[in-house]
mmCIF file of C-alpha atoms and ligand atoms in Angstrom:
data_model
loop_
_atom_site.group_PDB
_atom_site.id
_atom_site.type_symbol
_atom_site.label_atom_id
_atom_site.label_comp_id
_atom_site.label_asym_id
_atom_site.label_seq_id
_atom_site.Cartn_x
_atom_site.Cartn_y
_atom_site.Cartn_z
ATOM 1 C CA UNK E 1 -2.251 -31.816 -18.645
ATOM 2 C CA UNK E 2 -2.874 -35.004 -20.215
ATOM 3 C CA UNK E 3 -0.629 -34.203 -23.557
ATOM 4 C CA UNK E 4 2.237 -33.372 -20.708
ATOM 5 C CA UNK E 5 1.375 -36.952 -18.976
ATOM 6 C CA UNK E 6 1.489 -38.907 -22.147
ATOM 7 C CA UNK E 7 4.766 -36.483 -22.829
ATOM 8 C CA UNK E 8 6.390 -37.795 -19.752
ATOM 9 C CA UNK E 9 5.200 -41.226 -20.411
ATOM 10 C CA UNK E 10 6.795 -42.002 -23.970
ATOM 11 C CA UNK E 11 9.949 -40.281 -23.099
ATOM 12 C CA UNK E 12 10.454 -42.987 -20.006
ATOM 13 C CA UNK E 13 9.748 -45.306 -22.939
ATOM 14 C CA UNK E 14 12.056 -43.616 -25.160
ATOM 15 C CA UNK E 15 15.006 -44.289 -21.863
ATOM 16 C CA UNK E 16 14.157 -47.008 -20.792
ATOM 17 C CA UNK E 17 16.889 -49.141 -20.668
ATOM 18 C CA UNK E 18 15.377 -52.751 -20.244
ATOM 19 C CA UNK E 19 12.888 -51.856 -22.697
ATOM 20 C CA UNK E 20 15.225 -50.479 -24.881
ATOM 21 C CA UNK E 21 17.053 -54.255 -24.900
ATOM 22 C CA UNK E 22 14.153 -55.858 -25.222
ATOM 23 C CA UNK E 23 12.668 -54.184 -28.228
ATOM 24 C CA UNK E 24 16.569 -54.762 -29.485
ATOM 25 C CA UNK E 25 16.211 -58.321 -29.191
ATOM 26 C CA UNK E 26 12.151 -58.849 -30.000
ATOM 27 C CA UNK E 27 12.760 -57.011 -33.078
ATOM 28 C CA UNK E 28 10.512 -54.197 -34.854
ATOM 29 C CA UNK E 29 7.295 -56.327 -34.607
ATOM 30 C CA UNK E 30 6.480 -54.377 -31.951
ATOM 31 C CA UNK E 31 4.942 -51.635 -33.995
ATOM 32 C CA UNK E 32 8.103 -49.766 -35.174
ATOM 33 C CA UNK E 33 8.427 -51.897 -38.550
ATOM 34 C CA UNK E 34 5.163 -49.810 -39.571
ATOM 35 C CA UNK E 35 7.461 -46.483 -38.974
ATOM 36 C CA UNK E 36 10.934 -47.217 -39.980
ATOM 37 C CA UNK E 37 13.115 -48.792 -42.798
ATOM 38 C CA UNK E 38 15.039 -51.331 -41.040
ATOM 39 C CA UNK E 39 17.606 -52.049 -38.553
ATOM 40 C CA UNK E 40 20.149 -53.100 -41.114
ATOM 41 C CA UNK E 41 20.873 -51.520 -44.651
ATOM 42 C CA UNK E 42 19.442 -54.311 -46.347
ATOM 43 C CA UNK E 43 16.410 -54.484 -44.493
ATOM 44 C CA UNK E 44 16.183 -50.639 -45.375
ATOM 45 C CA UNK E 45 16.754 -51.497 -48.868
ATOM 46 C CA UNK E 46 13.857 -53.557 -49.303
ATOM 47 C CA UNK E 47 11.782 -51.175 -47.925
ATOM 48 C CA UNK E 48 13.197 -48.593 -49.917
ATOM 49 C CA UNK E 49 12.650 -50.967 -53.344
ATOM 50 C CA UNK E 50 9.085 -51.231 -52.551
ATOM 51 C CA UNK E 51 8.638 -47.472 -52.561
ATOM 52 C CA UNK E 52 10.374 -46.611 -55.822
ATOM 53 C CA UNK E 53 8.217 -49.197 -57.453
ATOM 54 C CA UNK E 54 5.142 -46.560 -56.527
ATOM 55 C CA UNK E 55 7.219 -43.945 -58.034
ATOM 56 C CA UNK E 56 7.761 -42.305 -54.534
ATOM 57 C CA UNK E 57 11.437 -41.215 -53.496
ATOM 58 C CA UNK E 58 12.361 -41.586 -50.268
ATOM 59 C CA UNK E 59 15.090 -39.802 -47.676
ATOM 60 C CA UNK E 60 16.848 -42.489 -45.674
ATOM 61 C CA UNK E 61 17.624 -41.001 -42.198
ATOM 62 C CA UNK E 62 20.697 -42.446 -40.358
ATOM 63 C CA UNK E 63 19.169 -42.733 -37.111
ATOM 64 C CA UNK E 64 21.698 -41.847 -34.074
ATOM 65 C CA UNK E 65 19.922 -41.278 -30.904
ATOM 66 C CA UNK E 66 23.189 -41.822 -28.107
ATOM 67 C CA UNK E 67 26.413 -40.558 -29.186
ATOM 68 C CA UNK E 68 28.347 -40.034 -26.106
ATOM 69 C CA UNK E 69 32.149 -39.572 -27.691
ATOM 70 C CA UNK E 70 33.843 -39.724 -30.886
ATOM 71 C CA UNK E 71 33.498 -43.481 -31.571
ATOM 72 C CA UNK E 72 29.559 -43.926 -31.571
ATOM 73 C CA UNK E 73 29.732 -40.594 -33.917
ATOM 74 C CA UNK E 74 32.213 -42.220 -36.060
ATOM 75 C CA UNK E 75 30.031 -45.421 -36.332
ATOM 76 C CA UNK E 76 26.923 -42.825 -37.485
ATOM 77 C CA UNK E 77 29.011 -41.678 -39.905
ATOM 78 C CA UNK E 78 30.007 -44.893 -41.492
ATOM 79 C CA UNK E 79 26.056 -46.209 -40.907
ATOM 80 C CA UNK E 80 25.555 -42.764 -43.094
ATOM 81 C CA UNK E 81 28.095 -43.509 -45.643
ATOM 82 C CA UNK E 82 26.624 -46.795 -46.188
ATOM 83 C CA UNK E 83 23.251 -45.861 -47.066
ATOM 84 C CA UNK E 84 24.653 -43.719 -49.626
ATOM 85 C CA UNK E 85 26.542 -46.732 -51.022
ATOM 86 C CA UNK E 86 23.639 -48.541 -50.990
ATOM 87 C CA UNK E 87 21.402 -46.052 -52.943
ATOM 88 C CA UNK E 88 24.166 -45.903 -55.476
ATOM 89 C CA UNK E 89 24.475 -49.868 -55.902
ATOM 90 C CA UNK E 90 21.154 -50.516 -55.914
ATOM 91 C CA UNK E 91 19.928 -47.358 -57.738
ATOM 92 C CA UNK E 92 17.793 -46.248 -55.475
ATOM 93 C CA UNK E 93 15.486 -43.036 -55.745
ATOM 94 C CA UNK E 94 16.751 -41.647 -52.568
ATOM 95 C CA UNK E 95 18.357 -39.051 -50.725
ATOM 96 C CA UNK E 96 20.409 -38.922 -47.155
ATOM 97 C CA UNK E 97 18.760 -37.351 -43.907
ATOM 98 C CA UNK E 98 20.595 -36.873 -40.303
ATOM 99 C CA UNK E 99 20.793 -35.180 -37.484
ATOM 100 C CA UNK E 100 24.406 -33.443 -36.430
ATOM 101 C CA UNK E 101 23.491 -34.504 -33.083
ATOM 102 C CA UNK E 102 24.289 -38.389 -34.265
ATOM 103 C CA UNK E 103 27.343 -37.515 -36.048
ATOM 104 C CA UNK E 104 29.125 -35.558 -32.935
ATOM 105 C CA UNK E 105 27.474 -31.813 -32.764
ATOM 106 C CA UNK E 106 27.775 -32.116 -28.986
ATOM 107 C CA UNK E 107 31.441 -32.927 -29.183
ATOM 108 C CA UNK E 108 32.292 -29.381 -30.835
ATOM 109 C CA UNK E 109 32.326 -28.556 -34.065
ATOM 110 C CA UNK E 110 35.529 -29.778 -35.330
ATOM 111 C CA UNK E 111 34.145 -33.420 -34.705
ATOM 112 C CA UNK E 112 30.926 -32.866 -36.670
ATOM 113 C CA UNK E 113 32.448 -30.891 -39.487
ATOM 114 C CA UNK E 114 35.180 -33.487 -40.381
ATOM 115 C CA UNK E 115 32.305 -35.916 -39.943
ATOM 116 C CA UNK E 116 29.533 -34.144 -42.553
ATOM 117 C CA UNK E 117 32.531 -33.707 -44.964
ATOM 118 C CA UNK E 118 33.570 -36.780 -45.060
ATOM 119 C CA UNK E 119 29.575 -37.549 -45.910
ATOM 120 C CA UNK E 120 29.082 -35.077 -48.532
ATOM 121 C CA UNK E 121 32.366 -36.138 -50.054
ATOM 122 C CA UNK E 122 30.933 -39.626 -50.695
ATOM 123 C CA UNK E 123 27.039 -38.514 -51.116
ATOM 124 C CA UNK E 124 28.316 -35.734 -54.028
ATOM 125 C CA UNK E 125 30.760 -38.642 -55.814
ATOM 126 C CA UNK E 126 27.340 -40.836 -56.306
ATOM 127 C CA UNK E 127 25.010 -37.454 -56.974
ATOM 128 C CA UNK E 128 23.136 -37.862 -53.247
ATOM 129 C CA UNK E 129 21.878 -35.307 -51.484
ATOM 130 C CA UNK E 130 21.669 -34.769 -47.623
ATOM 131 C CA UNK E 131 19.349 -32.985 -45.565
ATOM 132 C CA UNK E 132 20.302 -31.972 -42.178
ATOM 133 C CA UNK E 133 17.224 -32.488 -39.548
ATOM 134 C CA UNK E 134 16.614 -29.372 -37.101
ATOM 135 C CA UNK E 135 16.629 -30.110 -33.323
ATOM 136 C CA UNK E 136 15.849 -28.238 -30.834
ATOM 137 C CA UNK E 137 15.714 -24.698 -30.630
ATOM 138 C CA UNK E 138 18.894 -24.211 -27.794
ATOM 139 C CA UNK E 139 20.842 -26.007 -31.047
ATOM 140 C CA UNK E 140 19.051 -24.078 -33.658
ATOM 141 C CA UNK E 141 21.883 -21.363 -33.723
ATOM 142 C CA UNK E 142 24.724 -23.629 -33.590
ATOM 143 C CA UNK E 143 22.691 -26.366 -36.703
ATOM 144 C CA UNK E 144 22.610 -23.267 -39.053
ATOM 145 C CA UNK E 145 26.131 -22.160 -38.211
ATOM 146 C CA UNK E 146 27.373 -25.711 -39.477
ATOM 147 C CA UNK E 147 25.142 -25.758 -42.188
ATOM 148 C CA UNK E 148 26.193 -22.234 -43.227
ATOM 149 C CA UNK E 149 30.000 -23.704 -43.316
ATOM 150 C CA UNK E 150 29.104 -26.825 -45.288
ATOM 151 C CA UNK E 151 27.069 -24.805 -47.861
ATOM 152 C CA UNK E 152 30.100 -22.800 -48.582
ATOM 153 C CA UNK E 153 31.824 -25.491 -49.857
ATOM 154 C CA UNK E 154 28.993 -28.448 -50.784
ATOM 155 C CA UNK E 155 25.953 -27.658 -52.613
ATOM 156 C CA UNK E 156 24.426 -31.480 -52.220
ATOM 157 C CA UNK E 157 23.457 -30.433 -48.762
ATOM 158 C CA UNK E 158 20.274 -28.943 -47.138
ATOM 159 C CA UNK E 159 18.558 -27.799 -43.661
ATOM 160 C CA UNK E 160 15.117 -28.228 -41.875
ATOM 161 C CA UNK E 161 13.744 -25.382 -40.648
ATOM 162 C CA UNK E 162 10.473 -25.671 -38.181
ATOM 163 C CA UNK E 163 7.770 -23.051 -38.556
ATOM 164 C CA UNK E 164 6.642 -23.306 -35.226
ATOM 165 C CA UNK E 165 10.279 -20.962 -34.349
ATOM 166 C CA UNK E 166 9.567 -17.129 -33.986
ATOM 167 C CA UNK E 167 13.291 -16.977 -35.731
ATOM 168 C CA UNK E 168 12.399 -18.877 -38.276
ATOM 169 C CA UNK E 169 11.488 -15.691 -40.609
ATOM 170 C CA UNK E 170 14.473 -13.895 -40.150
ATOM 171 C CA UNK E 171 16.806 -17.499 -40.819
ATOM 172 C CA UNK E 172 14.875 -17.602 -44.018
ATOM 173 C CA UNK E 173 15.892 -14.053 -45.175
ATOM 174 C CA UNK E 174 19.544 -14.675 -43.927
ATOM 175 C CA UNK E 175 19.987 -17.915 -45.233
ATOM 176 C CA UNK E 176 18.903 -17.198 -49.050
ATOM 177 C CA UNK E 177 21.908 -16.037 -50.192
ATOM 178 C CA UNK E 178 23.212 -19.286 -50.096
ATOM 179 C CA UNK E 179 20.194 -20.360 -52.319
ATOM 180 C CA UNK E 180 19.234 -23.104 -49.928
ATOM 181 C CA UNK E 181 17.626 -26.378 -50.679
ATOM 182 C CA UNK E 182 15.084 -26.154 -46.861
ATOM 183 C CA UNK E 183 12.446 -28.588 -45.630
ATOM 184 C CA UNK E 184 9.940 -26.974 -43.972
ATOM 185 C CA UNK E 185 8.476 -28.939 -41.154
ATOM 186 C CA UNK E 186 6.413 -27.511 -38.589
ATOM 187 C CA UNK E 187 8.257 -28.545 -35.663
ATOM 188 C CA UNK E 188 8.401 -31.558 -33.787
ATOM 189 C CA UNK E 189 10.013 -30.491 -30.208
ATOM 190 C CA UNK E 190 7.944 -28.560 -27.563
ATOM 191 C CA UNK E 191 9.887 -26.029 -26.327
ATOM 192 C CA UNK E 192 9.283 -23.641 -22.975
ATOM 193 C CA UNK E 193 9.871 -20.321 -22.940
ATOM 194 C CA UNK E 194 8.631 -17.924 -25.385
ATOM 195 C CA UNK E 195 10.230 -18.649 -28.626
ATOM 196 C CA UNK E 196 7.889 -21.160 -30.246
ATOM 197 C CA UNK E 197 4.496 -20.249 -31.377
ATOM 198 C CA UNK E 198 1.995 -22.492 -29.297
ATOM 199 C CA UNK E 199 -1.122 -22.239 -31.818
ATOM 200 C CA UNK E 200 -1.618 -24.569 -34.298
ATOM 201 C CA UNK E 201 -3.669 -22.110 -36.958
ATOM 202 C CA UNK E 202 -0.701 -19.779 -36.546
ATOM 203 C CA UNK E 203 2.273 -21.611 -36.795
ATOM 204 C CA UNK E 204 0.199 -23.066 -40.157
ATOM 205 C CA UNK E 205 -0.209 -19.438 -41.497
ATOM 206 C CA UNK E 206 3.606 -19.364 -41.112
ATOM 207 C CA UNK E 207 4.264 -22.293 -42.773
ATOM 208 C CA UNK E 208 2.556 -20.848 -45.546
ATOM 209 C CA UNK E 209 4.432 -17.582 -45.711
ATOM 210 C CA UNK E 210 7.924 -19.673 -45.566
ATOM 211 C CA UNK E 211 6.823 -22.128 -48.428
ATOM 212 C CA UNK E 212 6.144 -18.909 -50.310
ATOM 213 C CA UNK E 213 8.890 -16.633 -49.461
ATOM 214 C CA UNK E 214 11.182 -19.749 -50.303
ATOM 215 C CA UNK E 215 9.499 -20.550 -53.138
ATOM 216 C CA UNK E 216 9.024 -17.073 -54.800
ATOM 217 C CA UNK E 217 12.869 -16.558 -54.103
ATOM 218 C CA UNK E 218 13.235 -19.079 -56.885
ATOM 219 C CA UNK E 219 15.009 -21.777 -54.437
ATOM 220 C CA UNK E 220 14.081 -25.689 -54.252
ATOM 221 C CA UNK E 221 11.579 -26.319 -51.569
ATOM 222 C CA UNK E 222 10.651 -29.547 -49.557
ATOM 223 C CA UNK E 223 7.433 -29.474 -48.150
ATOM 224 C CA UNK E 224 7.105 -31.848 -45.348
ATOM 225 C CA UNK E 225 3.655 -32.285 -43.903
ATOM 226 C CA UNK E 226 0.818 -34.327 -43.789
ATOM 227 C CA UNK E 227 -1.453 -31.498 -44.148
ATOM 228 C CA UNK E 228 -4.003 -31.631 -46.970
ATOM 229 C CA UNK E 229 -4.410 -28.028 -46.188
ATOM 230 C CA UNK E 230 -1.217 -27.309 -46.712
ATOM 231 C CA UNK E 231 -0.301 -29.215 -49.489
ATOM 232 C CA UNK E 232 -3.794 -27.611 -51.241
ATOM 233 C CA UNK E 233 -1.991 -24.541 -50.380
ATOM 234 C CA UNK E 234 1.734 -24.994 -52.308
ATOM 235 C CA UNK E 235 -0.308 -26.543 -55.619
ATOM 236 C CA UNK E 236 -2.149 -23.610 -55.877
ATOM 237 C CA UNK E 237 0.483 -21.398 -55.057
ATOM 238 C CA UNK E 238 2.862 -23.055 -57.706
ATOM 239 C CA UNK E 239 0.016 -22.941 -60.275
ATOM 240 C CA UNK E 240 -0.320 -19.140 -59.338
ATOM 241 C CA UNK E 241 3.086 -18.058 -60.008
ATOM 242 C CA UNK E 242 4.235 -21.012 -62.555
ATOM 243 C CA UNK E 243 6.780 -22.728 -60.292
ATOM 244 C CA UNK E 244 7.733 -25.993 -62.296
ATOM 245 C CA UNK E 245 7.455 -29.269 -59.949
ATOM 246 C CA UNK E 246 10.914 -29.405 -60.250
ATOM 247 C CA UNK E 247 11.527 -26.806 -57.841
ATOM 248 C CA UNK E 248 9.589 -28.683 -54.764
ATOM 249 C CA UNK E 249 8.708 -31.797 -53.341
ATOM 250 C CA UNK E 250 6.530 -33.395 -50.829
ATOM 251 C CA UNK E 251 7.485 -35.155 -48.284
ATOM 252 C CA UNK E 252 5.994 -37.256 -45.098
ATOM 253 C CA UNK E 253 6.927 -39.925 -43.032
ATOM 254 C CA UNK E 254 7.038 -43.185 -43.365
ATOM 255 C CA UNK E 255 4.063 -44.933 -41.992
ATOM 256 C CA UNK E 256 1.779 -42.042 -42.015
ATOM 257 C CA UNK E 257 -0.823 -41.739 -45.133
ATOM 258 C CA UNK E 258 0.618 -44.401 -47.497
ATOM 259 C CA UNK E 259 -2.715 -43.638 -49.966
ATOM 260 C CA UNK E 260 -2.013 -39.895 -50.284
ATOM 261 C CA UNK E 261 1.614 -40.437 -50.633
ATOM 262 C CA UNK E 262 0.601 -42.521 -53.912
ATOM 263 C CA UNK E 263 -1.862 -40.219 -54.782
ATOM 264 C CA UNK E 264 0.587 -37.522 -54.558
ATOM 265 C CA UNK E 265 3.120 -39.390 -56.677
ATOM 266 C CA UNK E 266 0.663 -40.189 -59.040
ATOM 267 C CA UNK E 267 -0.975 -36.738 -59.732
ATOM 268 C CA UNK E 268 3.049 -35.741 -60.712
ATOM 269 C CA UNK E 269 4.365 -34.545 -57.844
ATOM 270 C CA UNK E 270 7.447 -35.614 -56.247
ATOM 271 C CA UNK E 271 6.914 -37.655 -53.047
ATOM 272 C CA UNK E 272 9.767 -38.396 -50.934
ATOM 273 C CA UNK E 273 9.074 -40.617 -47.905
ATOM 274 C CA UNK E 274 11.850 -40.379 -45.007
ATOM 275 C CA UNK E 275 12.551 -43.823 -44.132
ATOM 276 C CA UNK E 276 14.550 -44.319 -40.542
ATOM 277 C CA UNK E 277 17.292 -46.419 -40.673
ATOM 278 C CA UNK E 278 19.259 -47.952 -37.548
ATOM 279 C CA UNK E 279 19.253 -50.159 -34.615
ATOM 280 C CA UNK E 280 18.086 -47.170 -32.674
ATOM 281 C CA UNK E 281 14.870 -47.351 -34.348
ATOM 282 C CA UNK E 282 13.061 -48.102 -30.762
ATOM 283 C CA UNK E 283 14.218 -44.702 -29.506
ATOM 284 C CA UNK E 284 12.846 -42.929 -32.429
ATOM 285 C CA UNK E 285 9.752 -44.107 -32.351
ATOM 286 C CA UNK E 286 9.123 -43.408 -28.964
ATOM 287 C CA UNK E 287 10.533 -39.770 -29.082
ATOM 288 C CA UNK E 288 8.234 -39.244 -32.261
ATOM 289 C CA UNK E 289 5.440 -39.948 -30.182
ATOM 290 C CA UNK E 290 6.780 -37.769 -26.730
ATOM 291 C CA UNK E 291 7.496 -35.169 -29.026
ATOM 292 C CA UNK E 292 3.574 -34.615 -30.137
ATOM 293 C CA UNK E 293 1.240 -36.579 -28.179
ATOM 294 C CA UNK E 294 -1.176 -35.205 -30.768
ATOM 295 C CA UNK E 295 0.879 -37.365 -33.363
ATOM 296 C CA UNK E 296 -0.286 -40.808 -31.289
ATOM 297 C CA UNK E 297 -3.703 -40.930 -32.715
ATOM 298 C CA UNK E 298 -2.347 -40.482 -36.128
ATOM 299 C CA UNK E 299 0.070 -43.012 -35.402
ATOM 300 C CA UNK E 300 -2.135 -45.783 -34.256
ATOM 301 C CA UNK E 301 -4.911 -44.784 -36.381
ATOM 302 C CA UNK E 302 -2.003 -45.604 -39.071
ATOM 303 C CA UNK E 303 -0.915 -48.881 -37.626
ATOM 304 C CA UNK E 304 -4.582 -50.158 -37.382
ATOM 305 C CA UNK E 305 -4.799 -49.686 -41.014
ATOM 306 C CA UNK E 306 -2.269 -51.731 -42.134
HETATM 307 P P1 FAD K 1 0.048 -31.937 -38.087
HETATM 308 O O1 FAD K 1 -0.456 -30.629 -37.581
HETATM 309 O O2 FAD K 1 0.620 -32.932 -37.131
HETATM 310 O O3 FAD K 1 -1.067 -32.658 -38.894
HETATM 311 C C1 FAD K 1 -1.811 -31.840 -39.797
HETATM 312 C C2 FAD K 1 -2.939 -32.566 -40.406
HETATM 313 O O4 FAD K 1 -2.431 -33.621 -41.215
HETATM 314 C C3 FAD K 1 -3.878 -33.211 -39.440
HETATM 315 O O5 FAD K 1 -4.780 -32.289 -38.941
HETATM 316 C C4 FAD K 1 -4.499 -34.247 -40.346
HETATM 317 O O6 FAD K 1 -5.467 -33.656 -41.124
HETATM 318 C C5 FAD K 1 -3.361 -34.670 -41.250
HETATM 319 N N1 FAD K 1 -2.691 -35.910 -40.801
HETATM 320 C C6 FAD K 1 -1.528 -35.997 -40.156
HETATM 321 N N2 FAD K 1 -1.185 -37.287 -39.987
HETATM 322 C C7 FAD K 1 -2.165 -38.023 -40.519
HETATM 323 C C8 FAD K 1 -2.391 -39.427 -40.665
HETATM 324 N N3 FAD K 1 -1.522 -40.357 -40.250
HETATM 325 N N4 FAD K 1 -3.529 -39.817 -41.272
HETATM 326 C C9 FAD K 1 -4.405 -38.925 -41.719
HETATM 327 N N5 FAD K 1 -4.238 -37.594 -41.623
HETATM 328 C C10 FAD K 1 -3.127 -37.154 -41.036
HETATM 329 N N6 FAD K 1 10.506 -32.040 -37.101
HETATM 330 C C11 FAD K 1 11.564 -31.375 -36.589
HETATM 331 O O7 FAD K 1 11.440 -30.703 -35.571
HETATM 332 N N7 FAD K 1 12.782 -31.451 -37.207
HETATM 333 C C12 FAD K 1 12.970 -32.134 -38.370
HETATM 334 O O8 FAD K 1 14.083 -32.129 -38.907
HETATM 335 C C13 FAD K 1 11.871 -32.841 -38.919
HETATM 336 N N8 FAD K 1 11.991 -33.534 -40.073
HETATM 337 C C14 FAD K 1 10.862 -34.060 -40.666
HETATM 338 C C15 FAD K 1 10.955 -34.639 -41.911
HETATM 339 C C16 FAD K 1 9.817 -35.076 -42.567
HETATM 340 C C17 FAD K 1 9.935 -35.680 -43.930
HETATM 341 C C18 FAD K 1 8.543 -34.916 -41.945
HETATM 342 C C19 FAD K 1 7.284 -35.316 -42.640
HETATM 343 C C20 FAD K 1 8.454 -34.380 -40.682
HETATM 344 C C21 FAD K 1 9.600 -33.958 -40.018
HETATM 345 N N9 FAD K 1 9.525 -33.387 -38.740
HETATM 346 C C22 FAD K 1 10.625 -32.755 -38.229
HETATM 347 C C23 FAD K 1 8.284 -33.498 -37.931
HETATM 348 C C24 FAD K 1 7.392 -32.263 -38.080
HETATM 349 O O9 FAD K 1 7.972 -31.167 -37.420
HETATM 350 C C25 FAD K 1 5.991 -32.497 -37.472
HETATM 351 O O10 FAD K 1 6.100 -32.769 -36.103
HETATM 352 C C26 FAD K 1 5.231 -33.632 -38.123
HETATM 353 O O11 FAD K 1 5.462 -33.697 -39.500
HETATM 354 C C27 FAD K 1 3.722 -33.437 -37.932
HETATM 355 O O12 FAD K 1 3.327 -32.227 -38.536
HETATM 356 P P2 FAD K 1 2.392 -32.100 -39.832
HETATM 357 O O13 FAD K 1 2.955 -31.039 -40.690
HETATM 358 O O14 FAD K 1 2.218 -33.396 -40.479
HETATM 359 O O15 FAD K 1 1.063 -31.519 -39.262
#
């Protein structure tokens, strides 16, 4: 009851228009500057400098949060181009992250396929790869489709898959014989109906089993948690079965355990922080914490620390 209050609450933040001007114009000191890159590439870049110099990678994600025709997803798409630009000028240890939502997925797929080509085009001249975000689960079916299509033709390019999806299993076992590059997340959208697992120990135990199916299939894993278990988990089960690190990464957000994201980095892993770029940072923030109330003590807990 209260998780669906606070639920309700941050996603009238999240569309609130007023607010949505205001935190335009005051800026990121609000609290998102904690959470995301920048609102311009060269903010972003900064941020992104002062990560490689703790030997942490990071995935820039091309925030795009209202695309309603072909011009705002054409505007993504150049935002998205230009961070790969910039991680080639500046030699950045980065990668590319979006969702096919912001570069026209709602507009059919015609739109968002000439779009993601024209992105992996320019991210595979400058050796940059892209992740595609997963989104909710009525676009599940339609994200791997497009992904499926891409991978035919592009192998810079990878998908998110949530463990928190009943169909998640059965994607995994389809997908792998396009020897996927997936981050596994666990799941960041509450859906209704019954096609999500609701409890937290067992959509962790699944987790697990995807790392390891995807891992033991011999393709390159990103594991993105904060979860100490879970990360205790995938080093053991690499050590187990002799998986070099070179066929996995960490990954976690930005803002959200800097010290074990160094630690990580440091013990020879590779960490890759996903750094939000865009002016729609505002919206992001606020539909990060609608999406998993649960996520808001983390989030301030994180902010008082800093
Ligand atoms: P949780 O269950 O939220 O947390 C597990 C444990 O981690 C906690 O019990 C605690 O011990 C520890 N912990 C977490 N945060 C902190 C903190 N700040 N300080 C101390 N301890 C902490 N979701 C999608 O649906 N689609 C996507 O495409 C997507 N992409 C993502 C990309 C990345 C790189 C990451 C990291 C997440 C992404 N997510 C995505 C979000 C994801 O689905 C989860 O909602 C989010 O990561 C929280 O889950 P968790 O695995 O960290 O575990």
């Amino acid at each position: 009851m209260v998780e669906e209050t606070m639920r309700a609450f941050f996603t009238f933040l999240a569309k609130n228009k007023p607010l949505i001007k205001t935190a335009n114009k005051v800026g990121m000191e609000l609290g998102g500057s904690s959470f995301v890159g920048g609102e311009t590439i060269d903010e972003t870049v900064e941020q992104v400098k002062k990560f490689n110099e703790d030997g942490i990678y990071v995935t820039i994600d091309c925030l795009g949060e209202f695309i309603h025709d072909s011009s705002d997803a054409e505007e993504i798409t150049k935002q998205c181009i230009e961070a790969i630009h910039a991680i080639n000028e500046h030699e950045l240890k980065g990668q590319v992250s979006l969702k096919l939502f912001s570069v026209g997925l709602e507009l059919g797929e015609e739109t968002v396929l000439k779009n993601m080509k024209r992105i992996l085009e320019e991210a595979k001249q400058f050796d940059v790869f892209v992740t595609i975000n997963m989104e909710e689960y009525k676009n599940c079916g339609k994200i791997i489709d497009v992904f499926k299509k891409l991978r035919a033709e592009y192998d810079n390019v990878g998908i998110a898959l949530q463990a928190n999806l009943y169909r998640t299993e059965t994607d995994v076992e389809k997908l792998n014989e396009f020897s996927p590059v997936i981050r596994f997340v666990k799941g960041a959208y509450k859906e209704s109906g019954d096609v999500d697992i609701d409890d937290k120990d067992t959509v962790d135990e699944n987790y697990k089993k995807l790392v390891k199916t995807h891992l033991l299939n011999g393709n390159y894993t990103q594991v993105a948690t904060h979860d100490d278990d879970i990360i205790q988990y995938v080093k053991n089960l690499v050590k187990k079965h002799d998986i070099p690190n070179d066929q996995f990464e960490f990954q976690m957000l930005q803002g959200m355990r800097d010290e074990r994201q160094k630690e990580l980095a440091k013990e020879g892993y590779k960490m890759v922080v996903y750094v939000p770029y865009g002016k729609d940072w505002y919206t992001y923030f606020m539909k990060r914490l609608a999406e998993r109330p649960a996520n808001i003590g983390f989030t301030l807990k994180s902010m008082v620390r800093r």
